[in-house]
């Protein structure tokens, strides 16, 4: 039986840090809102008020308003005076371009990690990979996206290139995965989620060919399997 799509989360989850930086509450609220944007829970063109979003996420309106202003600076939403925030649209061409750049950057970087990454550091990513599978099984799209971002940025961080991490992080913020809800309904999101564990195993086996195959297949979902909306 396909996993049922969950309702909005009752609270903003505590997110692990990258690079030793502790996330503020406002930043964690922004992380959850970004995940909702990426997952398509907040739709392009729709206007959302801070109180409405606060009730949906189980937090107060002030950090939501502040977080949405941060997202406005990133170009992810536009402010609508006296109403709230409108989610900006992303064209199919833009999504294709973002995915193309990510493939050019992420695939060779992760393949190289099969040789250079410390096994202990790789194994430390397994809890995040399992969180992705758990979220997929539960049909919790926001938790799925949050865990997915943590996993992939945590993995890329092992390459030690802060600029690369910034570029990929920005591309991920701007991406949209509108087809995730359809995958949940079809019971196929868990299959995709388990690729994260497959990737970790290939990295720990130092199998560069397998790593390249999994990464190519996984990123291919972004504008293939996940793109239907």
Coordinates of C-alpha atoms in Angstrom, one line a residue:
X1 CA 0.0 0.0 0.0
X2 CA 1.5 3.4 -0.9
X3 CA 2.6 5.6 1.9
X4 CA 0.2 8.3 2.8
X5 CA 1.3 11.9 2.4
X6 CA 1.6 13.6 5.7
X7 CA 0.1 16.8 6.7
X8 CA 2.2 19.8 7.5
X9 CA 4.7 19.3 10.3
X10 CA 3.8 20.3 13.8
X11 CA 7.1 21.9 14.5
X12 CA 10.3 22.9 12.8
X13 CA 12.8 20.1 13.2
X14 CA 16.2 20.5 14.7
X15 CA 18.7 20.5 11.8
X16 CA 22.3 19.3 12.1
X17 CA 24.9 21.9 11.3
X18 CA 27.4 22.0 8.5
X19 CA 30.9 23.3 9.0
X20 CA 30.4 23.6 12.7
X21 CA 28.0 26.6 12.4
X22 CA 25.1 26.5 14.8
X23 CA 21.8 27.3 13.1
X24 CA 19.6 30.0 14.7
X25 CA 15.9 29.4 15.2
X26 CA 15.1 31.8 12.4
X27 CA 17.5 30.0 10.1
X28 CA 15.9 26.6 11.0
X29 CA 12.5 28.1 10.2
X30 CA 13.9 29.3 6.9
X31 CA 15.3 25.8 6.2
X32 CA 11.8 24.3 6.7
X33 CA 10.2 26.9 4.5
X34 CA 12.8 26.3 1.7
X35 CA 12.1 22.6 1.9
X36 CA 8.4 23.3 1.5
X37 CA 9.1 25.4 -1.6
X38 CA 11.4 22.8 -3.1
X39 CA 8.9 20.0 -2.4
X40 CA 6.1 22.0 -4.0
X41 CA 4.1 22.2 -0.7
X42 CA 4.1 26.0 -1.3
X43 CA 3.1 26.6 -4.9
X44 CA 4.4 29.2 -7.4
X45 CA 2.2 32.2 -7.7
X46 CA 0.3 31.6 -4.4
X47 CA 0.4 34.3 -1.7
X48 CA 1.0 33.0 1.9
X49 CA 0.6 35.2 5.0
X50 CA 3.1 34.8 7.9
X51 CA 0.3 33.8 10.4
X52 CA -1.0 31.2 8.0
X53 CA 2.4 29.7 7.6
X54 CA 3.1 29.9 11.3
X55 CA -0.1 27.9 12.1
X56 CA 0.9 25.4 9.4
X57 CA 4.4 24.9 10.9
X58 CA 3.4 25.1 14.5
X59 CA 5.5 28.1 15.3
X60 CA 4.9 31.8 16.0
X61 CA 4.4 34.4 13.2
X62 CA 7.5 36.5 13.9
X63 CA 10.2 34.0 13.0
X64 CA 8.2 33.0 9.9
X65 CA 8.0 36.6 8.8
X66 CA 11.7 37.1 9.4
X67 CA 12.5 33.8 7.5
X68 CA 10.3 34.8 4.6
X69 CA 12.1 38.1 4.3
X70 CA 15.4 36.1 4.1
X71 CA 13.9 34.0 1.3
X72 CA 12.8 37.2 -0.4
X73 CA 16.4 38.3 -0.5
X74 CA 17.3 35.0 -2.1
X75 CA 14.7 35.6 -4.8
X76 CA 12.6 32.6 -3.7
X77 CA 9.5 34.7 -2.8
X78 CA 8.2 38.3 -3.4
X79 CA 6.7 40.4 -0.7
X80 CA 3.1 41.4 -1.3
X81 CA 2.2 44.5 0.9
X82 CA -0.5 43.9 3.5
X83 CA -0.9 40.3 2.3
X84 CA 2.2 38.2 2.7
X85 CA 4.6 36.6 0.3
X86 CA 4.2 35.2 -3.2
X87 CA 6.2 32.2 -4.2
X88 CA 8.2 33.0 -7.4
X89 CA 7.9 30.9 -10.4
X90 CA 10.7 28.8 -11.8
X91 CA 10.6 27.9 -15.5
X92 CA 11.2 24.4 -16.9
X93 CA 14.3 25.9 -18.7
X94 CA 15.7 27.2 -15.5
X95 CA 15.1 23.8 -13.7
X96 CA 16.9 22.0 -16.6
X97 CA 19.8 24.4 -16.4
X98 CA 20.1 24.1 -12.6
X99 CA 20.1 20.3 -12.9
X100 CA 22.7 20.4 -15.7
X101 CA 25.1 22.5 -13.6
X102 CA 24.6 20.2 -10.6
X103 CA 25.4 17.2 -12.7
X104 CA 28.6 18.8 -14.0
X105 CA 29.7 19.7 -10.4
X106 CA 28.4 17.0 -8.1
X107 CA 29.0 13.8 -10.1
X108 CA 32.8 14.1 -10.5
X109 CA 33.2 15.5 -7.0
X110 CA 31.4 12.6 -5.4
X111 CA 33.2 10.1 -7.6
X112 CA 36.5 11.5 -6.4
X113 CA 35.3 11.1 -2.8
X114 CA 35.3 7.3 -3.4
X115 CA 39.1 7.7 -3.3
X116 CA 39.7 10.6 -0.9
X117 CA 36.9 10.5 1.7
X118 CA 37.5 9.2 5.2
X119 CA 35.3 6.1 5.8
X120 CA 34.4 7.4 9.3
X121 CA 33.1 10.6 7.8
X122 CA 31.2 8.8 5.1
X123 CA 29.6 6.5 7.7
X124 CA 28.6 9.5 9.7
X125 CA 26.2 10.4 6.9
X126 CA 24.2 7.1 7.2
X127 CA 21.7 8.5 9.8
X128 CA 20.7 11.3 7.3
X129 CA 20.4 8.7 4.6
X130 CA 18.1 6.6 6.8
X131 CA 16.1 9.7 7.7
X132 CA 15.5 10.2 3.9
X133 CA 14.2 6.7 3.7
X134 CA 12.0 7.1 6.8
X135 CA 10.5 10.4 5.5
X136 CA 9.8 8.8 2.1
X137 CA 8.1 5.9 3.8
X138 CA 6.0 8.2 5.8
X139 CA 5.2 10.5 2.8
X140 CA 6.6 13.5 4.7
X141 CA 7.9 15.6 1.7
X142 CA 9.3 18.4 3.8
X143 CA 11.3 16.1 6.0
X144 CA 12.4 14.2 2.9
X145 CA 13.8 17.4 1.3
X146 CA 15.4 18.6 4.5
X147 CA 17.2 15.3 5.1
X148 CA 18.2 15.1 1.4
X149 CA 19.8 18.5 1.5
X150 CA 21.7 17.6 4.7
X151 CA 22.9 14.4 3.2
X152 CA 24.1 15.8 -0.1
X153 CA 25.7 19.0 1.2
X154 CA 27.3 17.0 4.0
X155 CA 28.7 14.6 1.4
X156 CA 30.0 17.4 -0.8
X157 CA 31.5 19.1 2.3
X158 CA 33.9 16.2 2.5
X159 CA 35.6 17.6 -0.7
X160 CA 36.7 20.6 1.3
X161 CA 35.6 23.2 -1.3
X162 CA 33.5 25.9 0.4
X163 CA 32.7 27.6 -2.9
X164 CA 31.5 24.4 -4.5
X165 CA 29.2 23.9 -1.5
X166 CA 27.8 27.4 -1.8
X167 CA 27.1 27.0 -5.5
X168 CA 25.3 23.6 -5.1
X169 CA 23.5 24.9 -2.0
X170 CA 22.1 27.8 -4.0
X171 CA 21.1 25.6 -6.9
X172 CA 19.2 23.3 -4.6
X173 CA 17.4 26.2 -3.0
X174 CA 16.1 27.3 -6.4
X175 CA 15.1 23.9 -7.6
X176 CA 11.5 22.5 -7.4
X177 CA 10.5 18.9 -7.1
X178 CA 6.8 19.1 -8.0
X179 CA 6.5 15.4 -8.7
X180 CA 7.3 14.1 -5.2
X181 CA 3.7 13.9 -4.1
X182 CA 2.8 11.8 -7.2
X183 CA 5.7 9.4 -6.3
X184 CA 4.4 9.1 -2.7
X185 CA 0.9 8.2 -4.0
X186 CA 2.5 5.6 -6.4
X187 CA 4.6 4.2 -3.6
X188 CA 7.9 4.9 -5.5
X189 CA 9.5 7.6 -3.4
X190 CA 11.1 5.1 -1.0
X191 CA 12.8 3.4 -3.9
X192 CA 14.5 6.6 -4.8
X193 CA 15.3 7.4 -1.2
X194 CA 17.2 4.1 -0.8
X195 CA 19.6 5.2 -3.5
X196 CA 21.3 7.3 -0.8
X197 CA 22.2 4.2 1.1
X198 CA 23.3 2.6 -2.1
X199 CA 25.6 5.5 -2.8
X200 CA 27.1 5.4 0.7
X201 CA 27.9 1.7 0.3
X202 CA 29.5 2.3 -3.1
X203 CA 31.6 5.1 -1.6
X204 CA 32.7 2.9 1.3
X205 CA 33.6 0.1 -1.2
X206 CA 35.8 2.6 -3.1
X207 CA 33.9 1.7 -6.3
X208 CA 34.1 4.8 -8.4
X209 CA 32.2 3.2 -11.3
X210 CA 29.3 2.3 -9.0
X211 CA 29.4 5.8 -7.4
X212 CA 29.2 7.4 -10.9
X213 CA 26.3 5.2 -11.9
X214 CA 24.3 5.8 -8.7
X215 CA 24.9 9.6 -8.8
X216 CA 24.0 9.8 -12.5
X217 CA 20.8 7.9 -12.0
X218 CA 19.9 9.8 -8.8
X219 CA 20.4 13.3 -10.3
X220 CA 18.5 12.1 -13.4
X221 CA 15.4 11.8 -11.3
X222 CA 15.3 15.6 -10.7
X223 CA 14.2 16.3 -14.3
X224 CA 12.9 12.9 -15.0
X225 CA 11.1 10.8 -12.4
X226 CA 10.4 13.7 -10.1
X227 CA 9.5 16.3 -12.7
X228 CA 5.9 15.4 -13.5
X229 CA 3.5 18.0 -12.1

